[in-house]
């Protein structure tokens, strides 16, 4: 018997209300768990610390004192079970209303109001013509890569002239605050590139024009966000310029090509870079084409997306970002300070992507349903293997394969495999659409979008739309 039973009511505008009921046995299991947890901290005569049985805890403190904690601890799991039982794909944060704690032997009830993914009514989605550009190696990127190679092979040569931006100085310096040296403020033989911005703002500017053997007093103010004992304080650095060095880039010739990669000529080096960039661009072209195919199908579909739904999706995207940043040791507040924006601004900026994501997801879900796309256990296992870093086609050791299959069974028993199956199904739907789409030159597709056609005159809103390109009859 399922722990949670549900009934769902459509509220309109892609919102639903779910009435959920948790079986009495499931409630009591959680009550016993909460009692056992409480028993770990109780000291009672006749029992060792941490060994007080749940039954004794309930007798001593009463069931009412435990049931609230039990419900709070189990509610996230019961919520997931309710959403799974109702077969919903939610968008954004839910509103949950929990009923009164039930007496022993009675079920717990709670309601959920939440936005759900909208349904798409598909238009034409087979054999579409979709623009696809040719992979290319941008000449500017080729030049940039060659410049990077020249920089990596550059040499520093000592020069007898005043220092310029881009030169390197060999320095000795001692920093003082209120006339006293401070920790970390002294260095000898320090190599500094003028204009690199590596040191305190203003430091490098005051060394432009210096010559080897010259001594200078550099006056700076530490930024307010510097180390606490120096933040905002004025300092003087006594600097001795030991050497001035200029960066010499290798000539663009065949010798450079040989040093950069063992090529016989500069033309061979450039051709190799172009080939590598073109191959990398092929992956980008494929990804762009797949997205374009899905967007073309979504454009022909009828999908009702309200501003409230877009708002919910945008906030969901922000919360996922904040959660991911948290795992990297960055709080949401730190991130917002770093980018100089408020949470509301981030959510507002995410709305365009949120609407696009909703359209794509709704469209792919409709294709999965229309074409009866299913996902086998073996495909789920392949996805789990991929997630664990196993290259495609490589077999696991029998013991590892056994663990993987046990993991799948655990996911299935909790209903947690459904999200993974849906992700795989949607990827298969994209594959299905791409296989049936006809790629056409991107320029041709763009020109065709500007052409007047009878269906464009009415548009999806039923209002006449302005033609961007005149054609007979327009």
Tab-separated table of N, CA and C in Angstrom, residues 249-325:
chain	number	residue	atom	x	y	z
A	249	UNK	N	58.602	39.471	-28.799
A	249	UNK	CA	57.842	38.377	-29.398
A	249	UNK	C	58.620	37.804	-30.571
A	250	UNK	N	58.549	36.492	-30.785
A	250	UNK	CA	59.235	35.891	-31.931
A	250	UNK	C	58.619	36.385	-33.237
A	251	UNK	N	59.438	36.444	-34.262
A	251	UNK	CA	58.949	36.837	-35.578
A	251	UNK	C	57.973	35.795	-36.113
A	252	UNK	N	56.997	36.256	-36.893
A	252	UNK	CA	56.041	35.331	-37.511
A	252	UNK	C	56.691	34.720	-38.750
A	253	UNK	N	57.463	33.663	-38.518
A	253	UNK	CA	58.143	33.005	-39.617
A	253	UNK	C	58.148	31.497	-39.401
A	254	UNK	N	58.837	30.792	-40.283
A	254	UNK	CA	58.851	29.331	-40.197
A	254	UNK	C	59.559	28.842	-38.938
A	255	UNK	N	60.559	29.598	-38.455
A	255	UNK	CA	61.236	29.200	-37.217
A	255	UNK	C	60.249	29.222	-36.040
A	256	UNK	N	59.398	30.257	-36.009
A	256	UNK	CA	58.367	30.317	-34.961
A	256	UNK	C	57.432	29.115	-35.051
A	257	UNK	N	57.013	28.743	-36.262
A	257	UNK	CA	56.127	27.593	-36.450
A	257	UNK	C	56.767	26.316	-35.927
A	258	UNK	N	58.082	26.178	-36.151
A	258	UNK	CA	58.785	24.987	-35.662
A	258	UNK	C	58.828	24.976	-34.144
A	259	UNK	N	59.110	26.134	-33.533
A	259	UNK	CA	59.171	26.205	-32.069
A	259	UNK	C	57.793	26.028	-31.444
A	260	UNK	N	56.759	26.527	-32.118
A	260	UNK	CA	55.409	26.491	-31.549
A	260	UNK	C	54.764	25.116	-31.607
A	261	UNK	N	55.146	24.299	-32.600
A	261	UNK	CA	54.485	22.991	-32.689
A	261	UNK	C	55.158	22.002	-33.600
A	262	UNK	N	56.394	22.293	-33.995
A	262	UNK	CA	57.114	21.366	-34.850
A	262	UNK	C	56.647	21.379	-36.288
A	263	UNK	N	56.075	22.495	-36.741
A	263	UNK	CA	55.603	22.583	-38.127
A	263	UNK	C	56.719	23.092	-39.026
A	264	UNK	N	56.659	22.712	-40.306
A	264	UNK	CA	57.694	23.106	-41.261
A	264	UNK	C	57.542	24.546	-41.714
A	265	UNK	N	56.320	25.054	-41.634
A	265	UNK	CA	56.103	26.416	-42.109
A	265	UNK	C	54.988	27.092	-41.321
A	266	UNK	N	54.961	28.434	-41.428
A	266	UNK	CA	53.910	29.200	-40.765
A	266	UNK	C	52.548	28.854	-41.346
A	267	UNK	N	52.491	28.597	-42.654
A	267	UNK	CA	51.222	28.230	-43.287
A	267	UNK	C	50.687	26.916	-42.712
A	268	UNK	N	51.582	25.957	-42.449
A	268	UNK	CA	51.161	24.681	-41.854
A	268	UNK	C	50.607	24.890	-40.449
A	269	UNK	N	51.256	25.753	-39.665
A	269	UNK	CA	50.781	26.054	-38.309
A	269	UNK	C	49.397	26.678	-38.362
A	270	UNK	N	49.227	27.665	-39.242
A	270	UNK	CA	47.933	28.331	-39.350
A	270	UNK	C	46.853	27.340	-39.791
A	271	UNK	N	47.179	26.452	-40.747
A	271	UNK	CA	46.205	25.467	-41.226
A	271	UNK	C	45.816	24.502	-40.108
A	272	UNK	N	46.782	24.111	-39.281
A	272	UNK	CA	46.498	23.194	-38.168
A	272	UNK	C	45.587	23.856	-37.140
A	273	UNK	N	45.833	25.153	-36.871
A	273	UNK	CA	44.977	25.878	-35.926
A	273	UNK	C	43.573	26.010	-36.481
A	274	UNK	N	43.459	26.328	-37.766
A	274	UNK	CA	42.143	26.442	-38.396
A	274	UNK	C	41.385	25.125	-38.313
A	275	UNK	N	42.072	24.022	-38.570
A	275	UNK	CA	41.427	22.708	-38.518
A	275	UNK	C	40.926	22.402	-37.111
A	276	UNK	N	41.761	22.696	-36.104
A	276	UNK	CA	41.361	22.422	-34.714
A	276	UNK	C	40.157	23.264	-34.308
A	277	UNK	N	40.162	24.545	-34.672
A	277	UNK	CA	39.033	25.414	-34.342
A	277	UNK	C	37.772	24.997	-35.088
A	278	UNK	N	37.943	24.551	-36.345
A	278	UNK	CA	36.779	24.113	-37.124
A	278	UNK	C	36.156	22.862	-36.502
A	279	UNK	N	37.010	21.928	-36.058
A	279	UNK	CA	36.501	20.706	-35.420
A	279	UNK	C	35.773	21.039	-34.124
A	280	UNK	N	36.337	21.984	-33.369
A	280	UNK	CA	35.660	22.394	-32.133
A	280	UNK	C	34.328	23.052	-32.435
A	281	UNK	N	34.294	23.829	-33.534
A	281	UNK	CA	33.061	24.517	-33.913
A	281	UNK	C	31.990	23.539	-34.383
A	282	UNK	N	32.409	22.379	-34.903
A	282	UNK	CA	31.433	21.377	-35.349
A	282	UNK	C	30.539	20.935	-34.190
A	283	UNK	N	31.122	20.789	-33.008
A	283	UNK	CA	30.324	20.423	-31.827
A	283	UNK	C	29.341	21.540	-31.481
A	284	UNK	N	29.809	22.801	-31.603
A	284	UNK	CA	28.923	23.931	-31.318
A	284	UNK	C	27.787	23.987	-32.338
A	285	UNK	N	28.108	23.724	-33.608
A	285	UNK	CA	27.087	23.747	-34.658
A	285	UNK	C	26.028	22.690	-34.392
A	286	UNK	N	26.464	21.494	-33.995
A	286	UNK	CA	25.517	20.412	-33.718
A	286	UNK	C	24.594	20.784	-32.559
A	287	UNK	N	25.177	21.347	-31.499
A	287	UNK	CA	24.367	21.753	-30.343
A	287	UNK	C	23.377	22.851	-30.736
A	288	UNK	N	23.826	23.821	-31.539
A	288	UNK	CA	22.939	24.902	-31.993
A	288	UNK	C	21.801	24.346	-32.840
A	289	UNK	N	22.124	23.382	-33.719
A	289	UNK	CA	21.101	22.825	-34.600
A	289	UNK	C	20.047	22.070	-33.796
A	290	UNK	N	20.488	21.311	-32.803
A	290	UNK	CA	19.542	20.563	-31.966
A	290	UNK	C	18.588	21.535	-31.262
A	291	UNK	N	19.131	22.611	-30.714
A	291	UNK	CA	18.281	23.608	-30.057
A	291	UNK	C	17.325	24.254	-31.067
A	292	UNK	N	17.845	24.549	-32.252
A	292	UNK	CA	17.020	25.200	-33.268
A	292	UNK	C	15.863	24.314	-33.704
A	293	UNK	N	16.106	23.005	-33.790
A	293	UNK	CA	15.043	22.071	-34.163
A	293	UNK	C	13.945	22.086	-33.096
A	294	UNK	N	14.350	21.995	-31.828
A	294	UNK	CA	13.359	22.014	-30.745
A	294	UNK	C	12.594	23.335	-30.750
A	295	UNK	N	13.312	24.449	-30.948
A	295	UNK	CA	12.647	25.759	-30.968
A	295	UNK	C	11.678	25.878	-32.143
A	296	UNK	N	12.032	25.250	-33.280
A	296	UNK	CA	11.139	25.286	-34.443
A	296	UNK	C	9.842	24.532	-34.164
A	297	UNK	N	9.959	23.406	-33.479
A	297	UNK	CA	8.765	22.635	-33.111
A	297	UNK	C	7.943	23.417	-32.077
A	298	UNK	N	8.641	24.027	-31.103
A	298	UNK	CA	7.948	24.805	-30.070
A	298	UNK	C	7.220	25.998	-30.677
A	299	UNK	N	7.816	26.602	-31.709
A	299	UNK	CA	7.202	27.759	-32.367
A	299	UNK	C	5.877	27.381	-33.027
A	300	UNK	N	5.775	26.149	-33.474
A	300	UNK	CA	4.561	25.683	-34.148
A	300	UNK	C	3.554	25.078	-33.175
A	301	UNK	N	3.910	24.993	-31.925
A	301	UNK	CA	3.021	24.411	-30.914
A	301	UNK	C	2.196	25.497	-30.228
A	302	UNK	N	1.065	25.098	-29.704
A	302	UNK	CA	0.206	26.006	-28.940
A	302	UNK	C	0.465	25.741	-27.462
A	303	UNK	N	1.105	26.700	-26.791
A	303	UNK	CA	1.474	26.544	-25.383
A	303	UNK	C	1.067	27.799	-24.629
A	304	UNK	N	0.267	27.628	-23.594
A	304	UNK	CA	-0.162	28.773	-22.782
A	304	UNK	C	0.808	28.942	-21.612
A	305	UNK	N	1.528	30.045	-21.631
A	305	UNK	CA	2.501	30.331	-20.570
A	305	UNK	C	2.177	31.691	-19.979
A	306	UNK	N	1.808	31.710	-18.721
A	306	UNK	CA	1.425	32.945	-18.054
A	306	UNK	C	2.657	33.636	-17.462
A	307	UNK	N	2.581	34.953	-17.227
A	307	UNK	CA	3.698	35.657	-16.571
A	307	UNK	C	4.022	35.067	-15.199
A	308	UNK	N	2.988	34.593	-14.488
A	308	UNK	CA	3.225	33.999	-13.169
A	308	UNK	C	4.056	32.723	-13.279
A	309	UNK	N	3.805	31.951	-14.335
A	309	UNK	CA	4.558	30.720	-14.539
A	309	UNK	C	6.015	31.032	-14.886
A	310	UNK	N	6.212	32.050	-15.713
A	310	UNK	CA	7.577	32.467	-16.058
A	310	UNK	C	8.314	32.929	-14.810
A	311	UNK	N	7.622	33.696	-13.973
A	311	UNK	CA	8.217	34.162	-12.714
A	311	UNK	C	8.628	32.981	-11.833
A	312	UNK	N	7.750	31.984	-11.729
A	312	UNK	CA	8.041	30.817	-10.898
A	312	UNK	C	9.252	30.057	-11.439
A	313	UNK	N	9.323	29.914	-12.762
A	313	UNK	CA	10.447	29.205	-13.375
A	313	UNK	C	11.742	29.972	-13.189
A	314	UNK	N	11.697	31.289	-13.335
A	314	UNK	CA	12.895	32.111	-13.166
A	314	UNK	C	13.423	32.001	-11.735
A	315	UNK	N	12.504	31.999	-10.763
A	315	UNK	CA	12.941	31.861	-9.367
A	315	UNK	C	13.497	30.458	-9.119
A	316	UNK	N	12.893	29.464	-9.721
A	316	UNK	CA	13.403	28.102	-9.594
A	316	UNK	C	14.831	28.013	-10.141
A	317	UNK	N	15.076	28.658	-11.278
A	317	UNK	CA	16.414	28.661	-11.864
A	317	UNK	C	17.412	29.359	-10.949
A	318	UNK	N	16.993	30.464	-10.328
A	318	UNK	CA	17.876	31.168	-9.406
A	318	UNK	C	18.183	30.313	-8.180
A	319	UNK	N	17.169	29.650	-7.626
A	319	UNK	CA	17.389	28.810	-6.450
A	319	UNK	C	18.346	27.662	-6.756
A	320	UNK	N	18.244	27.100	-7.962
A	320	UNK	CA	19.178	26.033	-8.345
A	320	UNK	C	20.597	26.572	-8.446
A	321	UNK	N	20.726	27.769	-9.007
A	321	UNK	CA	22.049	28.395	-9.095
A	321	UNK	C	22.619	28.635	-7.710
A	322	UNK	N	21.783	29.173	-6.807
A	322	UNK	CA	22.234	29.440	-5.438
A	322	UNK	C	22.635	28.149	-4.728
A	323	UNK	N	21.881	27.080	-4.963
A	323	UNK	CA	22.197	25.782	-4.347
A	323	UNK	C	23.545	25.274	-4.861
A	324	UNK	N	23.755	25.390	-6.186
A	324	UNK	CA	25.017	24.936	-6.772
A	324	UNK	C	26.194	25.761	-6.232
A	325	UNK	N	26.010	27.078	-6.110
A	325	UNK	CA	27.058	27.932	-5.570
A	325	UNK	C	27.377	27.559	-4.128
